[in-house]
Amino acid sequence: MSAGQGRRNVELVTSAELLIDAFRRIREVVHGAVEGLTEDQLTYRPGPSANSIGWLVWHLTRIQDDHVADAAGTEQVWPHWADRFDLPFDVRDTGYGHSAISVSKVRVPAELLIGYHDATTERTVEYVSGIADGDLARVVDERWEPPVTLGVRLVSVVSDDLQHAGQAAFVRGLLPR
Protein backbone atom coordinates (compact mmCIF):
# COMPACT_ATOMS: atom_id res chain seq x y z
CA MET A 1 0.00 0.00 0.00
CA SER A 2 1.54 3.32 -0.99
CA ALA A 3 1.49 6.38 1.22
CA GLY A 4 -1.45 7.85 -0.70
CA GLN A 5 -3.54 4.69 -0.49
CA GLY A 6 -4.13 4.49 3.26
CA ARG A 7 -7.23 2.94 4.78
CA ARG A 8 -8.52 6.33 5.84
CA ASN A 9 -9.90 8.82 3.39
CA VAL A 10 -9.83 11.65 5.88
CA GLU A 11 -8.29 15.02 5.22
CA LEU A 12 -6.13 15.90 8.17
CA VAL A 13 -6.11 19.66 8.41
CA THR A 14 -4.66 20.37 11.83
CA SER A 15 -1.70 19.12 13.81
CA ALA A 16 -4.11 17.85 16.46
CA GLU A 17 -5.96 15.70 13.93
CA LEU A 18 -2.69 14.30 12.61
CA LEU A 19 -1.46 13.45 16.12
CA ILE A 20 -4.79 11.86 17.07
CA ASP A 21 -4.58 9.69 13.97
CA ALA A 22 -1.01 8.67 14.87
CA PHE A 23 -1.91 7.67 18.43
CA ARG A 24 -4.94 5.72 17.22
CA ARG A 25 -2.75 3.85 14.74
CA ILE A 26 -0.38 2.92 17.56
CA ARG A 27 -3.39 1.53 19.44
CA GLU A 28 -4.31 -0.59 16.40
CA VAL A 29 -0.80 -2.08 16.24
CA VAL A 30 -0.82 -2.74 20.00
CA HIS A 31 -4.15 -4.54 19.78
CA GLY A 32 -2.90 -6.63 16.86
CA ALA A 33 0.24 -7.60 18.75
CA VAL A 34 -1.48 -8.47 22.05
CA GLU A 35 -5.05 -9.66 21.53
CA GLY A 36 -5.65 -13.36 22.03
CA LEU A 37 -2.26 -14.12 23.56
CA THR A 38 -1.68 -15.98 26.82
CA GLU A 39 0.60 -14.69 29.56
CA ASP A 40 3.19 -17.24 28.47
CA GLN A 41 3.07 -15.90 24.92
CA LEU A 42 3.25 -12.30 26.15
CA THR A 43 6.42 -13.13 28.09
CA TYR A 44 8.08 -15.08 25.25
CA ARG A 45 11.53 -13.71 24.41
CA PRO A 46 13.31 -14.80 21.24
CA GLY A 47 16.65 -14.44 23.01
CA PRO A 48 17.93 -14.03 26.58
CA SER A 49 18.33 -10.26 26.28
CA ALA A 50 15.34 -9.66 24.00
CA ASN A 51 12.20 -7.84 25.10
CA SER A 52 8.87 -9.62 25.39
CA ILE A 53 5.61 -8.45 23.83
CA GLY A 54 4.22 -7.73 27.29
CA TRP A 55 7.20 -5.65 28.35
CA LEU A 56 7.28 -3.74 25.04
CA VAL A 57 3.61 -2.79 25.26
CA TRP A 58 3.84 -1.93 28.96
CA HIS A 59 6.94 0.20 28.31
CA LEU A 60 5.60 2.05 25.27
CA THR A 61 2.40 2.80 27.17
CA ARG A 62 4.33 3.99 30.23
CA ILE A 63 6.42 6.32 28.05
CA GLN A 64 3.30 7.74 26.37
CA ASP A 65 1.54 8.13 29.72
CA ASP A 66 4.56 9.73 31.42
CA HIS A 67 5.55 12.11 28.63
CA VAL A 68 2.07 13.25 27.62
CA ALA A 69 0.96 13.78 31.24
CA ASP A 70 4.11 15.81 31.87
CA ALA A 71 3.53 17.97 28.79
CA ALA A 72 -0.15 18.41 29.68
CA GLY A 73 0.56 19.12 33.35
CA THR A 74 -1.83 16.34 34.39
CA GLU A 75 -1.72 13.16 36.45
CA GLN A 76 -0.64 9.97 34.73
CA VAL A 77 -3.07 7.13 34.12
CA TRP A 78 -0.60 4.57 35.56
CA PRO A 79 -1.19 5.17 39.30
CA HIS A 80 -4.77 3.94 38.79
CA TRP A 81 -3.50 0.75 37.11
CA ALA A 82 -0.25 -0.03 38.94
CA ASP A 83 -1.84 -2.14 41.69
CA ARG A 84 -3.57 -4.33 39.11
CA PHE A 85 -0.25 -4.98 37.35
CA ASP A 86 1.48 -5.77 40.65
CA LEU A 87 4.96 -5.18 39.22
CA PRO A 88 8.03 -4.89 41.46
CA PHE A 89 8.88 -1.42 40.14
CA ASP A 90 8.52 2.07 41.54
CA VAL A 91 5.32 3.71 40.32
CA ARG A 92 7.43 6.26 38.40
CA ASP A 93 9.31 3.54 36.48
CA THR A 94 8.73 3.61 32.72
CA GLY A 95 11.00 0.71 31.84
CA TYR A 96 13.73 2.93 30.41
CA GLY A 97 17.05 1.14 30.89
CA HIS A 98 15.52 -2.07 32.21
CA SER A 99 17.77 -5.11 32.42
CA ALA A 100 16.84 -8.51 31.04
CA ILE A 101 15.87 -9.51 34.58
CA SER A 102 13.50 -6.55 34.91
CA VAL A 103 11.97 -7.31 31.51
CA SER A 104 11.21 -10.84 32.70
CA LYS A 105 9.18 -9.49 35.64
CA VAL A 106 6.46 -8.02 33.39
CA ARG A 107 3.95 -10.86 33.32
CA VAL A 108 0.34 -9.76 32.96
CA PRO A 109 -2.76 -10.82 31.01
CA ALA A 110 -3.49 -9.36 27.57
CA GLU A 111 -6.70 -7.71 28.76
CA LEU A 112 -4.80 -5.74 31.40
CA LEU A 113 -2.17 -4.52 28.92
CA ILE A 114 -4.85 -3.49 26.43
CA GLY A 115 -6.93 -1.83 29.14
CA TYR A 116 -4.05 0.31 30.34
CA HIS A 117 -3.01 1.15 26.79
CA ASP A 118 -6.55 2.11 25.79
CA ALA A 119 -7.00 4.28 28.89
CA THR A 120 -3.70 6.03 28.14
CA THR A 121 -4.65 6.52 24.49
CA GLU A 122 -8.00 8.01 25.52
CA ARG A 123 -6.25 10.47 27.83
CA THR A 124 -3.70 11.29 25.12
CA VAL A 125 -6.36 11.88 22.46
CA GLU A 126 -8.34 14.03 24.90
CA TYR A 127 -5.27 16.21 25.50
CA VAL A 128 -4.06 16.33 21.92
CA SER A 129 -7.51 17.24 20.59
CA GLY A 130 -7.26 20.57 22.41
CA ILE A 131 -3.87 21.50 20.97
CA ALA A 132 -3.72 24.38 18.52
CA ASP A 133 -0.94 24.45 15.93
CA GLY A 134 0.71 27.36 17.75
CA ASP A 135 0.94 25.32 20.97
CA LEU A 136 3.50 22.99 19.44
CA ALA A 137 6.28 25.56 19.85
CA ARG A 138 5.80 25.72 23.64
CA VAL A 139 8.87 24.49 25.51
CA VAL A 140 8.01 21.52 27.74
CA ASP A 141 11.48 20.39 28.84
CA GLU A 142 14.41 22.72 29.41
CA ARG A 143 16.81 19.97 30.50
CA TRP A 144 17.95 19.52 26.88
CA GLU A 145 19.87 21.76 24.49
CA PRO A 146 17.99 22.92 22.59
CA PRO A 147 14.97 22.82 24.91
CA VAL A 148 12.25 20.34 23.89
CA THR A 149 9.03 21.76 22.47
CA LEU A 150 5.60 20.17 22.74
CA GLY A 151 5.70 19.27 19.06
CA VAL A 152 9.07 17.56 19.34
CA ARG A 153 7.99 15.71 22.51
CA LEU A 154 4.79 14.39 20.91
CA VAL A 155 6.58 13.29 17.73
CA SER A 156 9.21 11.60 19.91
CA VAL A 157 6.48 9.67 21.75
CA VAL A 158 4.83 8.65 18.48
CA SER A 159 8.19 7.49 17.10
CA ASP A 160 9.11 5.53 20.24
CA ASP A 161 5.66 3.96 20.48
CA LEU A 162 5.58 2.92 16.83
CA GLN A 163 9.03 1.35 17.08
CA HIS A 164 8.10 -0.68 20.16
CA ALA A 165 4.65 -1.62 18.81
CA GLY A 166 6.33 -2.86 15.64
CA GLN A 167 8.82 -4.83 17.71
CA ALA A 168 5.94 -6.40 19.65
CA ALA A 169 4.22 -7.35 16.38
CA PHE A 170 7.50 -8.85 15.15
CA VAL A 171 7.96 -10.94 18.30
CA ARG A 172 4.37 -12.14 17.93
CA GLY A 173 5.32 -13.46 14.52
CA LEU A 174 8.21 -15.37 16.11
CA LEU A 175 6.04 -17.13 18.70
CA PRO A 176 6.47 -20.88 18.63
CA ARG A 177 3.48 -22.52 17.00
CSV table of C-alpha atoms in Angstrom, one decimal:
chain,number,residue,atom,x,y,z
A,1,MET,CA,0.0,0.0,0.0
A,2,SER,CA,1.5,3.3,-1.0
A,3,ALA,CA,1.5,6.4,1.2
A,4,GLY,CA,-1.4,7.9,-0.7
A,5,GLN,CA,-3.5,4.7,-0.5
A,6,GLY,CA,-4.1,4.5,3.3
A,7,ARG,CA,-7.2,2.9,4.8
A,8,ARG,CA,-8.5,6.3,5.8
A,9,ASN,CA,-9.9,8.8,3.4
A,10,VAL,CA,-9.8,11.7,5.9
A,11,GLU,CA,-8.3,15.0,5.2
A,12,LEU,CA,-6.1,15.9,8.2
A,13,VAL,CA,-6.1,19.7,8.4
A,14,THR,CA,-4.7,20.4,11.8
A,15,SER,CA,-1.7,19.1,13.8
A,16,ALA,CA,-4.1,17.9,16.5
A,17,GLU,CA,-6.0,15.7,13.9
A,18,LEU,CA,-2.7,14.3,12.6
A,19,LEU,CA,-1.5,13.5,16.1
A,20,ILE,CA,-4.8,11.9,17.1
A,21,ASP,CA,-4.6,9.7,14.0
A,22,ALA,CA,-1.0,8.7,14.9
A,23,PHE,CA,-1.9,7.7,18.4
A,24,ARG,CA,-4.9,5.7,17.2
A,25,ARG,CA,-2.7,3.8,14.7
A,26,ILE,CA,-0.4,2.9,17.6
A,27,ARG,CA,-3.4,1.5,19.4
A,28,GLU,CA,-4.3,-0.6,16.4
A,29,VAL,CA,-0.8,-2.1,16.2
A,30,VAL,CA,-0.8,-2.7,20.0
A,31,HIS,CA,-4.2,-4.5,19.8
A,32,GLY,CA,-2.9,-6.6,16.9
A,33,ALA,CA,0.2,-7.6,18.8
A,34,VAL,CA,-1.5,-8.5,22.0
A,35,GLU,CA,-5.1,-9.7,21.5
A,36,GLY,CA,-5.6,-13.4,22.0
A,37,LEU,CA,-2.3,-14.1,23.6
A,38,THR,CA,-1.7,-16.0,26.8
A,39,GLU,CA,0.6,-14.7,29.6
A,40,ASP,CA,3.2,-17.2,28.5
A,41,GLN,CA,3.1,-15.9,24.9
A,42,LEU,CA,3.2,-12.3,26.1
A,43,THR,CA,6.4,-13.1,28.1
A,44,TYR,CA,8.1,-15.1,25.3
A,45,ARG,CA,11.5,-13.7,24.4
A,46,PRO,CA,13.3,-14.8,21.2
A,47,GLY,CA,16.7,-14.4,23.0
A,48,PRO,CA,17.9,-14.0,26.6
A,49,SER,CA,18.3,-10.3,26.3
A,50,ALA,CA,15.3,-9.7,24.0
A,51,ASN,CA,12.2,-7.8,25.1
A,52,SER,CA,8.9,-9.6,25.4
A,53,ILE,CA,5.6,-8.4,23.8
A,54,GLY,CA,4.2,-7.7,27.3
A,55,TRP,CA,7.2,-5.6,28.4
A,56,LEU,CA,7.3,-3.7,25.0
A,57,VAL,CA,3.6,-2.8,25.3
A,58,TRP,CA,3.8,-1.9,29.0
A,59,HIS,CA,6.9,0.2,28.3
A,60,LEU,CA,5.6,2.1,25.3
A,61,THR,CA,2.4,2.8,27.2
A,62,ARG,CA,4.3,4.0,30.2
A,63,ILE,CA,6.4,6.3,28.1
A,64,GLN,CA,3.3,7.7,26.4
A,65,ASP,CA,1.5,8.1,29.7
A,66,ASP,CA,4.6,9.7,31.4
A,67,HIS,CA,5.6,12.1,28.6
A,68,VAL,CA,2.1,13.3,27.6
A,69,ALA,CA,1.0,13.8,31.2
A,70,ASP,CA,4.1,15.8,31.9
A,71,ALA,CA,3.5,18.0,28.8
A,72,ALA,CA,-0.1,18.4,29.7
A,73,GLY,CA,0.6,19.1,33.3
A,74,THR,CA,-1.8,16.3,34.4
A,75,GLU,CA,-1.7,13.2,36.5
A,76,GLN,CA,-0.6,10.0,34.7
A,77,VAL,CA,-3.1,7.1,34.1
A,78,TRP,CA,-0.6,4.6,35.6
A,79,PRO,CA,-1.2,5.2,39.3
A,80,HIS,CA,-4.8,3.9,38.8
A,81,TRP,CA,-3.5,0.7,37.1
A,82,ALA,CA,-0.3,0.0,38.9
A,83,ASP,CA,-1.8,-2.1,41.7
A,84,ARG,CA,-3.6,-4.3,39.1
A,85,PHE,CA,-0.3,-5.0,37.4
A,86,ASP,CA,1.5,-5.8,40.7
A,87,LEU,CA,5.0,-5.2,39.2
A,88,PRO,CA,8.0,-4.9,41.5
A,89,PHE,CA,8.9,-1.4,40.1
A,90,ASP,CA,8.5,2.1,41.5
A,91,VAL,CA,5.3,3.7,40.3
A,92,ARG,CA,7.4,6.3,38.4
A,93,ASP,CA,9.3,3.5,36.5
A,94,THR,CA,8.7,3.6,32.7
A,95,GLY,CA,11.0,0.7,31.8
A,96,TYR,CA,13.7,2.9,30.4
A,97,GLY,CA,17.0,1.1,30.9
A,98,HIS,CA,15.5,-2.1,32.2
A,99,SER,CA,17.8,-5.1,32.4
A,100,ALA,CA,16.8,-8.5,31.0
A,101,ILE,CA,15.9,-9.5,34.6
A,102,SER,CA,13.5,-6.6,34.9
A,103,VAL,CA,12.0,-7.3,31.5
A,104,SER,CA,11.2,-10.8,32.7
A,105,LYS,CA,9.2,-9.5,35.6
A,106,VAL,CA,6.5,-8.0,33.4
A,107,ARG,CA,4.0,-10.9,33.3
A,108,VAL,CA,0.3,-9.8,33.0
A,109,PRO,CA,-2.8,-10.8,31.0
A,110,ALA,CA,-3.5,-9.4,27.6
A,111,GLU,CA,-6.7,-7.7,28.8
A,112,LEU,CA,-4.8,-5.7,31.4
A,113,LEU,CA,-2.2,-4.5,28.9
A,114,ILE,CA,-4.8,-3.5,26.4
A,115,GLY,CA,-6.9,-1.8,29.1
A,116,TYR,CA,-4.0,0.3,30.3
A,117,HIS,CA,-3.0,1.1,26.8
A,118,ASP,CA,-6.5,2.1,25.8
A,119,ALA,CA,-7.0,4.3,28.9
A,120,THR,CA,-3.7,6.0,28.1
A,121,THR,CA,-4.6,6.5,24.5
A,122,GLU,CA,-8.0,8.0,25.5
A,123,ARG,CA,-6.3,10.5,27.8
A,124,THR,CA,-3.7,11.3,25.1
A,125,VAL,CA,-6.4,11.9,22.5
A,126,GLU,CA,-8.3,14.0,24.9
A,127,TYR,CA,-5.3,16.2,25.5
A,128,VAL,CA,-4.1,16.3,21.9
A,129,SER,CA,-7.5,17.2,20.6
A,130,GLY,CA,-7.3,20.6,22.4
A,131,ILE,CA,-3.9,21.5,21.0
A,132,ALA,CA,-3.7,24.4,18.5
A,133,ASP,CA,-0.9,24.4,15.9
A,134,GLY,CA,0.7,27.4,17.7
A,135,ASP,CA,0.9,25.3,21.0
A,136,LEU,CA,3.5,23.0,19.4
A,137,ALA,CA,6.3,25.6,19.8
A,138,ARG,CA,5.8,25.7,23.6
A,139,VAL,CA,8.9,24.5,25.5
A,140,VAL,CA,8.0,21.5,27.7
A,141,ASP,CA,11.5,20.4,28.8
A,142,GLU,CA,14.4,22.7,29.4
A,143,ARG,CA,16.8,20.0,30.5
A,144,TRP,CA,18.0,19.5,26.9
A,145,GLU,CA,19.9,21.8,24.5
A,146,PRO,CA,18.0,22.9,22.6
A,147,PRO,CA,15.0,22.8,24.9
A,148,VAL,CA,12.3,20.3,23.9
A,149,THR,CA,9.0,21.8,22.5
A,150,LEU,CA,5.6,20.2,22.7
A,151,GLY,CA,5.7,19.3,19.1
A,152,VAL,CA,9.1,17.6,19.3
A,153,ARG,CA,8.0,15.7,22.5
A,154,LEU,CA,4.8,14.4,20.9
A,155,VAL,CA,6.6,13.3,17.7
A,156,SER,CA,9.2,11.6,19.9
A,157,VAL,CA,6.5,9.7,21.7
A,158,VAL,CA,4.8,8.6,18.5
A,159,SER,CA,8.2,7.5,17.1
A,160,ASP,CA,9.1,5.5,20.2
A,161,ASP,CA,5.7,4.0,20.5
A,162,LEU,CA,5.6,2.9,16.8
A,163,GLN,CA,9.0,1.4,17.1
A,164,HIS,CA,8.1,-0.7,20.2
A,165,ALA,CA,4.7,-1.6,18.8
A,166,GLY,CA,6.3,-2.9,15.6
A,167,GLN,CA,8.8,-4.8,17.7
A,168,ALA,CA,5.9,-6.4,19.7
A,169,ALA,CA,4.2,-7.4,16.4
A,170,PHE,CA,7.5,-8.9,15.1
A,171,VAL,CA,8.0,-10.9,18.3
A,172,ARG,CA,4.4,-12.1,17.9
A,173,GLY,CA,5.3,-13.5,14.5
A,174,LEU,CA,8.2,-15.4,16.1
A,175,LEU,CA,6.0,-17.1,18.7
A,176,PRO,CA,6.5,-20.9,18.6
A,177,ARG,CA,3.5,-22.5,17.0
